JSON list of C-alpha atoms in Angstrom, two decimals:
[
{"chain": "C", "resi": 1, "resn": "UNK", "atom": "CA", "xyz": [17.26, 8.20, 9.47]},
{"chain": "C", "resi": 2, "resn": "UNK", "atom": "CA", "xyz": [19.31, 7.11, 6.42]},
{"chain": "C", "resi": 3, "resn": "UNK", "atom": "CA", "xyz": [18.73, 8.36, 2.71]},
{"chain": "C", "resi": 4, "resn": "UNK", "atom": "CA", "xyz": [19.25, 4.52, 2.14]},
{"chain": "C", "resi": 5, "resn": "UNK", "atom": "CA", "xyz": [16.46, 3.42, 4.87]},
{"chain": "C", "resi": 6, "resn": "UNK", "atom": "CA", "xyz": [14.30, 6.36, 2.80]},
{"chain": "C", "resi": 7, "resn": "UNK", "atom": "CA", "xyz": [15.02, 4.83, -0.43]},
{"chain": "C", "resi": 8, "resn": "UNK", "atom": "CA", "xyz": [14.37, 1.39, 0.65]},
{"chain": "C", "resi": 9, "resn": "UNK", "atom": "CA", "xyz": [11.04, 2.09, 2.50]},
{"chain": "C", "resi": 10, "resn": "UNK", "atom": "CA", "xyz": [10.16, 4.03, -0.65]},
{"chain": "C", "resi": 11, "resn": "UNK", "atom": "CA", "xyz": [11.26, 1.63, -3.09]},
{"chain": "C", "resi": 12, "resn": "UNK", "atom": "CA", "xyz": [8.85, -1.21, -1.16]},
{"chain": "C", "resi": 13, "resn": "UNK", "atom": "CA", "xyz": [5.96, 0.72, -0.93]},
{"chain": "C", "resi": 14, "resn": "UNK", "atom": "CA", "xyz": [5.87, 1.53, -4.51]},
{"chain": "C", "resi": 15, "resn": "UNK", "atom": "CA", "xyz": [5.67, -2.23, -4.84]},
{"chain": "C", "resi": 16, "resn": "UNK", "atom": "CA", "xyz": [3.49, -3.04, -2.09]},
{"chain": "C", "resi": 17, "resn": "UNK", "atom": "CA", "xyz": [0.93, 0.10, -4.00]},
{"chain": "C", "resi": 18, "resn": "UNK", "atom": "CA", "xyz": [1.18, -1.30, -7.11]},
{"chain": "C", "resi": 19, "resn": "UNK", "atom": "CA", "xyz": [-0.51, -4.80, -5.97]},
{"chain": "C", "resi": 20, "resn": "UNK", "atom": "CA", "xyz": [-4.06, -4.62, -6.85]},
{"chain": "C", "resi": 21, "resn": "UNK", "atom": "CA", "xyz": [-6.34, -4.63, -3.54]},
{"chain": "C", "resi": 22, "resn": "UNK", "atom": "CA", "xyz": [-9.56, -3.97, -2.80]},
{"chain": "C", "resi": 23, "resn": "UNK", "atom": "CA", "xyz": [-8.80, -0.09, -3.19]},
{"chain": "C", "resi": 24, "resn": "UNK", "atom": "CA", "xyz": [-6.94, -0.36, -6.33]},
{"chain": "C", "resi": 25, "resn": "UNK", "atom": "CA", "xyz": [-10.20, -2.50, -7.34]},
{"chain": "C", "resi": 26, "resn": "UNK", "atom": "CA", "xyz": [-12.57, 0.04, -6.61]},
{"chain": "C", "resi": 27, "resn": "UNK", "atom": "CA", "xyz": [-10.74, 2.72, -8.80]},
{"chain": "C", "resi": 28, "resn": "UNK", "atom": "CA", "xyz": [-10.57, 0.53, -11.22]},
{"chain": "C", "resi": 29, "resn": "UNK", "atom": "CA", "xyz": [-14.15, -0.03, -11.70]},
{"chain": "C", "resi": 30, "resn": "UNK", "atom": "CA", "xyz": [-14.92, 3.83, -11.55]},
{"chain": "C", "resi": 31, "resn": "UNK", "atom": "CA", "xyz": [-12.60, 4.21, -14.06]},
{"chain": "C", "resi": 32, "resn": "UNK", "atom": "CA", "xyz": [-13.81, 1.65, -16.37]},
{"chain": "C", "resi": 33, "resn": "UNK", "atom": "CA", "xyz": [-17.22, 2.74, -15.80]},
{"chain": "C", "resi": 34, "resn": "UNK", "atom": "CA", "xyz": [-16.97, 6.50, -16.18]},
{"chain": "C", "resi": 35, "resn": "UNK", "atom": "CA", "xyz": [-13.67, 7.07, -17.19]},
{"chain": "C", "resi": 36, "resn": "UNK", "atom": "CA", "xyz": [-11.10, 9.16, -16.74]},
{"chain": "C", "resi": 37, "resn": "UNK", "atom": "CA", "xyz": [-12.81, 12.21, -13.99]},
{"chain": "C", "resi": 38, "resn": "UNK", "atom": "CA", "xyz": [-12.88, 9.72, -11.55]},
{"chain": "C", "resi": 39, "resn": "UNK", "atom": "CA", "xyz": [-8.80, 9.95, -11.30]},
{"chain": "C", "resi": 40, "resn": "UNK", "atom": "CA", "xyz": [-8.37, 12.92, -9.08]},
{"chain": "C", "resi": 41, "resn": "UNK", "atom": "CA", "xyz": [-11.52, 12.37, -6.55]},
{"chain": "C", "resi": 42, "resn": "UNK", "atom": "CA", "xyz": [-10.52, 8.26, -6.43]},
{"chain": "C", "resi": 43, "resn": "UNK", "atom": "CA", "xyz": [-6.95, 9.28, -5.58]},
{"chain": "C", "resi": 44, "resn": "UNK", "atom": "CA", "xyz": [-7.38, 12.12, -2.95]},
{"chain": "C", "resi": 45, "resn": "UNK", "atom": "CA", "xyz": [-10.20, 9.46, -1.31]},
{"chain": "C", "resi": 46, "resn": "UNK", "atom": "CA", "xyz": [-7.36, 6.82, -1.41]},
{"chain": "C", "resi": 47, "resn": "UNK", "atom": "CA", "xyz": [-4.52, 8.90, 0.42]},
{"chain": "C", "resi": 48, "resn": "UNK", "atom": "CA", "xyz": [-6.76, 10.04, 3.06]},
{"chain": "C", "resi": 49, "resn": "UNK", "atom": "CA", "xyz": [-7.72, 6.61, 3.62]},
{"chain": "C", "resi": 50, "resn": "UNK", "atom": "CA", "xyz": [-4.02, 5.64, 3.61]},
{"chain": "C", "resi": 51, "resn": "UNK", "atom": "CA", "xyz": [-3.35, 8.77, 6.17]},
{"chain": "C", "resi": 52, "resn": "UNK", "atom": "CA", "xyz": [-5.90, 7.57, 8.47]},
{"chain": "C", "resi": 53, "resn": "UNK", "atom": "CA", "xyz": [-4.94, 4.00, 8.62]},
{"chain": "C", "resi": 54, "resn": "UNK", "atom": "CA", "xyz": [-1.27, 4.83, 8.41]},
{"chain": "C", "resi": 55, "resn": "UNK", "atom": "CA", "xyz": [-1.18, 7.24, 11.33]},
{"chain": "C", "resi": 56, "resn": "UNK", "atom": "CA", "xyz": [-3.57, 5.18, 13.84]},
{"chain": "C", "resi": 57, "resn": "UNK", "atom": "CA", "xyz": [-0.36, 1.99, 13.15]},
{"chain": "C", "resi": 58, "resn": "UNK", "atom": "CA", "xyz": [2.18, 4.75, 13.82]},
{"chain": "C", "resi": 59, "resn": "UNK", "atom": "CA", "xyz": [1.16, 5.61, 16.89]},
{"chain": "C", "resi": 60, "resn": "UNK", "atom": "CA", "xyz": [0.62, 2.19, 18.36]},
{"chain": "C", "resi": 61, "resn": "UNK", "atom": "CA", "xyz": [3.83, 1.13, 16.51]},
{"chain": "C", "resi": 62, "resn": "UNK", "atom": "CA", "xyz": [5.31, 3.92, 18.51]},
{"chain": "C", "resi": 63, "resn": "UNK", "atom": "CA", "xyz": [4.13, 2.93, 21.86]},
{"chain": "C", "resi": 64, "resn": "UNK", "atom": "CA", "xyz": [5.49, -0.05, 21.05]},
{"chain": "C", "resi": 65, "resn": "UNK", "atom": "CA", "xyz": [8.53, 1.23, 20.45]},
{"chain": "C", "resi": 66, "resn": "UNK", "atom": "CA", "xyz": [8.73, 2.95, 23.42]},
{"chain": "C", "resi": 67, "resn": "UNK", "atom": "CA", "xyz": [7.76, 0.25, 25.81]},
{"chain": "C", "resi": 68, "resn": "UNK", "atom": "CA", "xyz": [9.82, -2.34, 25.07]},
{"chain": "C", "resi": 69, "resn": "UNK", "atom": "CA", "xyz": [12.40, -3.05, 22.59]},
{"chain": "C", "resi": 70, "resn": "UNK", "atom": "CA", "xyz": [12.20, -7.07, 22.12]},
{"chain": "C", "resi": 71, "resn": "UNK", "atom": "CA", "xyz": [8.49, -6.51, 21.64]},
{"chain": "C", "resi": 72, "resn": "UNK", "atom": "CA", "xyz": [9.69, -3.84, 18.68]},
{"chain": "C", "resi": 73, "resn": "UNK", "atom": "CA", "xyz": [11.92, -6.33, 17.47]},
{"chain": "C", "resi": 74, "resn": "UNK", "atom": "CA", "xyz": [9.91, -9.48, 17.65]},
{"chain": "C", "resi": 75, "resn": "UNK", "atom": "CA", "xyz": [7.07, -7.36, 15.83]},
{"chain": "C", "resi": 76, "resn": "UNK", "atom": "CA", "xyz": [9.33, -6.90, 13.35]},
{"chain": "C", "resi": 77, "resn": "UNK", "atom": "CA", "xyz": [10.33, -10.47, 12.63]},
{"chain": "C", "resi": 78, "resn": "UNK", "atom": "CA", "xyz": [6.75, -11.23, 12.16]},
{"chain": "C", "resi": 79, "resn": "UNK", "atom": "CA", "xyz": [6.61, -8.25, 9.32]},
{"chain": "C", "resi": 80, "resn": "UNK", "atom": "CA", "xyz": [9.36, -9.52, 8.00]},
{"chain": "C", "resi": 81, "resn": "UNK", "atom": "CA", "xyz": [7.20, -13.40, 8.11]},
{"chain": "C", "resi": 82, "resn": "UNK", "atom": "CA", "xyz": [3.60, -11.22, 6.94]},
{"chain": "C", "resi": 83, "resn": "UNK", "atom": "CA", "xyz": [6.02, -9.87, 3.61]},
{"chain": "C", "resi": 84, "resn": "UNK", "atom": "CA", "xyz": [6.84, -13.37, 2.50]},
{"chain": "C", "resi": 85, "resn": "UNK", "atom": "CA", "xyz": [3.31, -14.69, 2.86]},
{"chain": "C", "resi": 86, "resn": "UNK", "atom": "CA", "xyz": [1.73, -11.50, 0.97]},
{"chain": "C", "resi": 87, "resn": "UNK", "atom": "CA", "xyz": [4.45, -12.12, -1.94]},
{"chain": "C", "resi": 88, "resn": "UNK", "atom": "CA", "xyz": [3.90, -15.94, -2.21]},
{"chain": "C", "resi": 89, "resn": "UNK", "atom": "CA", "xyz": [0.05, -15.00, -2.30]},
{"chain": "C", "resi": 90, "resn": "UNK", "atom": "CA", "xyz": [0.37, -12.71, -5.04]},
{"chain": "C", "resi": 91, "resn": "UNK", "atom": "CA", "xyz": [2.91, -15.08, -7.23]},
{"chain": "C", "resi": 92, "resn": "UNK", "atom": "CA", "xyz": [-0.15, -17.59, -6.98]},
{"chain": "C", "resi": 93, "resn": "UNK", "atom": "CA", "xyz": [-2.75, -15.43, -7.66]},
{"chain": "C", "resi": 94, "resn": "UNK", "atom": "CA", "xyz": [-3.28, -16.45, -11.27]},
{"chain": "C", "resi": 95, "resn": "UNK", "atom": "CA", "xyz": [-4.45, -13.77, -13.98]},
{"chain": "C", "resi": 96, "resn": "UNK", "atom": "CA", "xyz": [-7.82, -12.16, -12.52]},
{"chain": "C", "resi": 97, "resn": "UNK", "atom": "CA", "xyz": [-8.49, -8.74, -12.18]},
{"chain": "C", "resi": 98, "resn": "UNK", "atom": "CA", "xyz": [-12.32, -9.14, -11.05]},
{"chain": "C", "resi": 99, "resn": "UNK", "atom": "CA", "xyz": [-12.91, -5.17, -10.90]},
{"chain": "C", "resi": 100, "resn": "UNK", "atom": "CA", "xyz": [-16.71, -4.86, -13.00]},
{"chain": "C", "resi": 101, "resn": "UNK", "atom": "CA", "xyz": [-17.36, -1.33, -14.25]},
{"chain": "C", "resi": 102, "resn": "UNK", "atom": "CA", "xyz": [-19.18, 1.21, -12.36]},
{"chain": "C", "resi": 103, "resn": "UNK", "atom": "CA", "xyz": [-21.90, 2.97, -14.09]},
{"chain": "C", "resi": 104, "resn": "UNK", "atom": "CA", "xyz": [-24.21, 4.87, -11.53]},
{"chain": "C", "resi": 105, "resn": "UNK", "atom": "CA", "xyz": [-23.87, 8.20, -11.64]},
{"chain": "C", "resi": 106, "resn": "UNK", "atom": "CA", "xyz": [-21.68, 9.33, -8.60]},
{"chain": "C", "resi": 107, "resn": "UNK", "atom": "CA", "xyz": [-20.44, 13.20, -7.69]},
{"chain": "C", "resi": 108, "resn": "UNK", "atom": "CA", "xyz": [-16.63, 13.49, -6.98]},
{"chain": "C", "resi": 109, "resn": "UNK", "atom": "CA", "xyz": [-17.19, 14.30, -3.48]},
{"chain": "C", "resi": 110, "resn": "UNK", "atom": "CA", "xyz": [-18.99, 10.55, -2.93]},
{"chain": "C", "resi": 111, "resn": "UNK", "atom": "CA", "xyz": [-16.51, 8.76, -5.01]},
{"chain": "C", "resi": 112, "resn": "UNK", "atom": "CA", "xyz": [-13.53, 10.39, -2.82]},
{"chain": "C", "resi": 113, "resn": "UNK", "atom": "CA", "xyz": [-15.64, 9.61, 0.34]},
{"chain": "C", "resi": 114, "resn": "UNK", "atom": "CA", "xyz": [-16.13, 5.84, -0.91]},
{"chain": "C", "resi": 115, "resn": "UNK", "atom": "CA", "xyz": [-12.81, 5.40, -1.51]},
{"chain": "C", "resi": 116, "resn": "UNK", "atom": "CA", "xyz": [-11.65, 6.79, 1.77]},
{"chain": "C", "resi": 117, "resn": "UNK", "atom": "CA", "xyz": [-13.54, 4.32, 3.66]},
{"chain": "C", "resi": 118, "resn": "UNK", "atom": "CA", "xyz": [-12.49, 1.51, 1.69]},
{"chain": "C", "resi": 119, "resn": "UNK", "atom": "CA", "xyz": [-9.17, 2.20, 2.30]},
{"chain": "C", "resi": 120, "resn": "UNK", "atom": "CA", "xyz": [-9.37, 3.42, 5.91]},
{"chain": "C", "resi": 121, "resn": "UNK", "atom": "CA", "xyz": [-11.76, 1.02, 7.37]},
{"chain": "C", "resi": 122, "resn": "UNK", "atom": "CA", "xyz": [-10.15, -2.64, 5.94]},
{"chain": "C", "resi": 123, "resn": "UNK", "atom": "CA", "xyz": [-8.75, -4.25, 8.51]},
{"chain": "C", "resi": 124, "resn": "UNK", "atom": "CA", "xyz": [-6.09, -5.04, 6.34]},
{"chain": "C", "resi": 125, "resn": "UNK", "atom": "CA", "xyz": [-4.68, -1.47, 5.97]},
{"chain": "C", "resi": 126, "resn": "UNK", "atom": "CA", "xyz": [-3.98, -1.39, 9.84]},
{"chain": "C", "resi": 127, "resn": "UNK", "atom": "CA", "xyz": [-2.30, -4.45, 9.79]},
{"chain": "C", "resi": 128, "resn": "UNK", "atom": "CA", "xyz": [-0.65, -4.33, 6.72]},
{"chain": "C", "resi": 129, "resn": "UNK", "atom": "CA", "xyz": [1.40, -0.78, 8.00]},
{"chain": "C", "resi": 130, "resn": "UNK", "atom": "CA", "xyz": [1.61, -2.76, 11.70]},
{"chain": "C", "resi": 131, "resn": "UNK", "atom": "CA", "xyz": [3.74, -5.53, 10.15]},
{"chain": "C", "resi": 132, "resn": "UNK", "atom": "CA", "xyz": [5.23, -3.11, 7.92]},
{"chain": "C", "resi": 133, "resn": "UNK", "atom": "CA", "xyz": [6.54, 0.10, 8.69]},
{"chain": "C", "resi": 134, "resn": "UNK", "atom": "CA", "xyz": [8.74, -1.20, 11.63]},
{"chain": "C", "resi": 135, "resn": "UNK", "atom": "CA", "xyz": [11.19, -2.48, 8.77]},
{"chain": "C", "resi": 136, "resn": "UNK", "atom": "CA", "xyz": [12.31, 0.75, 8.40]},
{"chain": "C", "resi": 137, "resn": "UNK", "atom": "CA", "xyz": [11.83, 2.71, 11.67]},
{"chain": "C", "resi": 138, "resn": "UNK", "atom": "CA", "xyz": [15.24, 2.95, 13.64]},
{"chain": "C", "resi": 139, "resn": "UNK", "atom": "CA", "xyz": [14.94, 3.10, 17.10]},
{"chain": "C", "resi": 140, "resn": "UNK", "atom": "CA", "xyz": [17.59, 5.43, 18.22]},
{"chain": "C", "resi": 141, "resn": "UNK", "atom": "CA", "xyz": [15.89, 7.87, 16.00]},
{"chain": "C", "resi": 142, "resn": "UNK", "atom": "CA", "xyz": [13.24, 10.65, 16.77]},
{"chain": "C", "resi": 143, "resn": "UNK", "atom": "CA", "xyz": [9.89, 8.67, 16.27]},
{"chain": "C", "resi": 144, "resn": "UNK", "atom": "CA", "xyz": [8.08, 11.94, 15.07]},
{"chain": "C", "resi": 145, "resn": "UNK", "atom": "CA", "xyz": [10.67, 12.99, 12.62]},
{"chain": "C", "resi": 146, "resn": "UNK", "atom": "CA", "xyz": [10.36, 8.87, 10.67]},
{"chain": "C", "resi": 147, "resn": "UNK", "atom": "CA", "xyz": [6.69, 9.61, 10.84]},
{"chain": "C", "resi": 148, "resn": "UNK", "atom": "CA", "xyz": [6.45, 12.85, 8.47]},
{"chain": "C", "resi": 149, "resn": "UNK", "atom": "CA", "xyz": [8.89, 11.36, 6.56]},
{"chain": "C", "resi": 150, "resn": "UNK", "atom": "CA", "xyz": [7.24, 8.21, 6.17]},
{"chain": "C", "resi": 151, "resn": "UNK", "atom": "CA", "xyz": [3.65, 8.81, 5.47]},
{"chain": "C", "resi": 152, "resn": "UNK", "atom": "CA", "xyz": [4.77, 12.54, 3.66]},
{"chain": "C", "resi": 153, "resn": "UNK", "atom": "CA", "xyz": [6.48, 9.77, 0.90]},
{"chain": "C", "resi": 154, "resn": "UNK", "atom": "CA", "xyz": [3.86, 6.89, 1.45]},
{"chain": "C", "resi": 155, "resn": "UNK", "atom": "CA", "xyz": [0.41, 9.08, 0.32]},
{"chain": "C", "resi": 156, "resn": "UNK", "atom": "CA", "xyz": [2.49, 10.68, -2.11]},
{"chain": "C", "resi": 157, "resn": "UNK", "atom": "CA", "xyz": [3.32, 7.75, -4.02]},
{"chain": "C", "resi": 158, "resn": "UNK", "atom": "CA", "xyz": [-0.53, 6.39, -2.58]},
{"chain": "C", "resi": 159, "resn": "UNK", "atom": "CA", "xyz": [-1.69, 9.28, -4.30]},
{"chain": "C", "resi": 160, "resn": "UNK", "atom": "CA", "xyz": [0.54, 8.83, -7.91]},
{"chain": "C", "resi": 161, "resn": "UNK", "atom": "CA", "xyz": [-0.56, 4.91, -7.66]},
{"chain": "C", "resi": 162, "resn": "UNK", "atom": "CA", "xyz": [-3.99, 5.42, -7.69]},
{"chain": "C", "resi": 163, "resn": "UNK", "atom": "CA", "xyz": [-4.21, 8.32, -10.05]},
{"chain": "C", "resi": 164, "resn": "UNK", "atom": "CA", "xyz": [-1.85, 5.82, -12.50]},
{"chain": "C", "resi": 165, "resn": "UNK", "atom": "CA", "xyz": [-4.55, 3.19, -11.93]},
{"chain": "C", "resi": 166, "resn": "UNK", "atom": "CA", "xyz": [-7.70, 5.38, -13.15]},
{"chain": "C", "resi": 167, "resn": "UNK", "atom": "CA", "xyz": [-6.29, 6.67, -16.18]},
{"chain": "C", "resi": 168, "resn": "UNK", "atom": "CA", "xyz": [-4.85, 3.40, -17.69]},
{"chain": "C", "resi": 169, "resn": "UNK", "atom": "CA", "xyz": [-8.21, 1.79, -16.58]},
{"chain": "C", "resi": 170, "resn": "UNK", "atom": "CA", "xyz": [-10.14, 4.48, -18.35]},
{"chain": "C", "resi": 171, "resn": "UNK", "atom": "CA", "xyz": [-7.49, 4.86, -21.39]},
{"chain": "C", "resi": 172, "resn": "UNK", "atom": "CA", "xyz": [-6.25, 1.63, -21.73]},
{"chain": "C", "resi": 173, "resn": "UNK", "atom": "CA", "xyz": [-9.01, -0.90, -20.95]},
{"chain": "C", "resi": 174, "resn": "UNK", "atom": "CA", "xyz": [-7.64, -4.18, -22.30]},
{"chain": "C", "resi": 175, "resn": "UNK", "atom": "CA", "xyz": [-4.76, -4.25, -19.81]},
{"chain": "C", "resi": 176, "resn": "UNK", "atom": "CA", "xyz": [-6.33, -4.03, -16.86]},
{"chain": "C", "resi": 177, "resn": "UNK", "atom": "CA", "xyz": [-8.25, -7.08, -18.24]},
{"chain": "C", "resi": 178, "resn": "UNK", "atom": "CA", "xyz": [-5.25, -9.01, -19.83]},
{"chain": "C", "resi": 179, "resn": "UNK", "atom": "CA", "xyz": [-5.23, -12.21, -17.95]},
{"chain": "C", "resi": 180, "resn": "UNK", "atom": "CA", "xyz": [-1.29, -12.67, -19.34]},
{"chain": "C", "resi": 181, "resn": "UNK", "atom": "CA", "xyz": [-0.22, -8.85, -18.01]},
{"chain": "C", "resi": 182, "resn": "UNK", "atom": "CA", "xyz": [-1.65, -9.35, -14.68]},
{"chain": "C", "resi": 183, "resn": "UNK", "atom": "CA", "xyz": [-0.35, -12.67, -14.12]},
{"chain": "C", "resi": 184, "resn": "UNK", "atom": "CA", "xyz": [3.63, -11.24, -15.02]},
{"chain": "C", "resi": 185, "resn": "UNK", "atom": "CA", "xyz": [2.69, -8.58, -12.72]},
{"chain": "C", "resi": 186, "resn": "UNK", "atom": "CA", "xyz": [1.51, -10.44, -9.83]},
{"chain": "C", "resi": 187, "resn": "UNK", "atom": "CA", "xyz": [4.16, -13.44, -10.42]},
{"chain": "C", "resi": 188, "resn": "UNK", "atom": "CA", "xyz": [6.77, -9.89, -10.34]},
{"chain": "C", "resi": 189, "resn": "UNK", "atom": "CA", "xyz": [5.53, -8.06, -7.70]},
{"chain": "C", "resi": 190, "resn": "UNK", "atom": "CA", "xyz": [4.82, -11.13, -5.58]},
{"chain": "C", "resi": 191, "resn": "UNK", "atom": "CA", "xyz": [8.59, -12.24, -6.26]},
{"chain": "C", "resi": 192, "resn": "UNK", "atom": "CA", "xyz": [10.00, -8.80, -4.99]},
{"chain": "C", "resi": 193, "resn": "UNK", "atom": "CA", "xyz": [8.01, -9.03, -1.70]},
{"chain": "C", "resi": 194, "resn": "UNK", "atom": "CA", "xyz": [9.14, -12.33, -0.90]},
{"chain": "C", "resi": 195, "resn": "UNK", "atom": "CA", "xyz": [12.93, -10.75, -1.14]},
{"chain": "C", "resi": 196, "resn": "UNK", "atom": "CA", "xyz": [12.45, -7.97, 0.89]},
{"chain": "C", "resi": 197, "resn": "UNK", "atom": "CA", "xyz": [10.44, -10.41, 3.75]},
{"chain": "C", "resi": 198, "resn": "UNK", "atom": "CA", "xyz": [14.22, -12.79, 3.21]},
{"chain": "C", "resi": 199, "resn": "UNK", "atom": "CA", "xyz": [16.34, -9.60, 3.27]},
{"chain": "C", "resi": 200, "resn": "UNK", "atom": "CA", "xyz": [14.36, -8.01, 6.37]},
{"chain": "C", "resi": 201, "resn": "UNK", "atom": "CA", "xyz": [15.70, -11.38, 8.33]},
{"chain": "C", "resi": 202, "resn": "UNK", "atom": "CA", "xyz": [18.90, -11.74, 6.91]},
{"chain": "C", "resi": 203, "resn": "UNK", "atom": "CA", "xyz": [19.39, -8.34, 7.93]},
{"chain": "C", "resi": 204, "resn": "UNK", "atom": "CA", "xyz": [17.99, -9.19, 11.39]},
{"chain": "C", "resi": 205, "resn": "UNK", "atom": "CA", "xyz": [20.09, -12.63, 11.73]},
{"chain": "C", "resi": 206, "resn": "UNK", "atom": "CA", "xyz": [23.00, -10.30, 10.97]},
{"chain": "C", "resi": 207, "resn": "UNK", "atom": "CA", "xyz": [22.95, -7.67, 13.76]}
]
């Protein structure tokens, strides 16, 4: 694997994290609600999530990969498809951040469990790293070696993302609630995806 296939895989996560979900939702509302202790527990409970759902797509990903290699490539056409229609979501999703604050009294240990399952049990996750992650995986490479690599640098930066997330919520409330901020961010962020979905088949239609 390629320091440039790295940087590119961790350049899109960092914008595919950034893009408030239903995870990034439910930190958010901690945070506003109890402020800034709910960081670390909200952000360990995230990357676990993110490990488990990331590592049960690797593994099919890679018996995908080693069955057949049109099915490898076709799934990655429709990634490259599932991109663009996540970025052109996002550019029209407006200015709402609906994430209300959560004031019941919680231990860390729950609030790291919570967020865990949110993140490891939505459908979406699975998908999401399905359509994903075989952008950047190179066939002709050991499988086990991308793996580390990958999700080592994907709940790293999972991990920084939602941390970032509770303390601006808790710090700085009126961003997270600036209909005008969000909507530059999600016009941005959905922009970005929709060029790496167009450069994913450009690159394809070139090889």
């Amino acid at each position: 694997m390629s320091f440039e296939n790295w940087a590119a895989f961790a350049a899109a996560s960092s914008i595919l994290l950034v893009i408030p979900g239903p995870t990034i939702l439910l930190v958010v509302s901690y945070a506003l609600g109890q402020g800034w202790r709910t960081a670390l527990p909200m952000a360990v409970g995230v990357a676990l999530g993110d490990f488990t759902a990331m590592t049960l797509s690797m593994l099919g990903i890679g018996a995908l990969l080693a069955a057949s290699a049109t099915v490898f490539t076709v799934l990655k056409v429709i990634g490259a498809g599932y991109l663009i229609y996540l970025g052109i979501k996002l550019f029209r999703a407006g200015g709402a951040l609906k994430a209300e604050p959560r004031t019941d009294a919680v231990s860390a240990a729950r609030m790291m469990a919570h967020a865990w399952l949110v993140t490891a049990l939505n459908p979406k996750s699975i998908t999401f790293f399905v359509a994903f992650l075989p952008q950047f995986l190179d066939r002709h490479a050991d499988f086990w070696t991308q793996m580390l690599v990958f999700e080592t640098t994907f709940l790293t930066l999972a991990f920084a993302n939602a941390f970032g997330y509770a303390l601006v919520a808790s710090r700085a409330r009126a961003i997270v609630r600036n209909p005008k901020a969000i909507r530059i961010f999600n016009r941005t962020g959905g922009t970005l995806l929709v060029g790496a979905g167009i450069a994913t088949v450009a690159m394809r239609s070139g090889n």
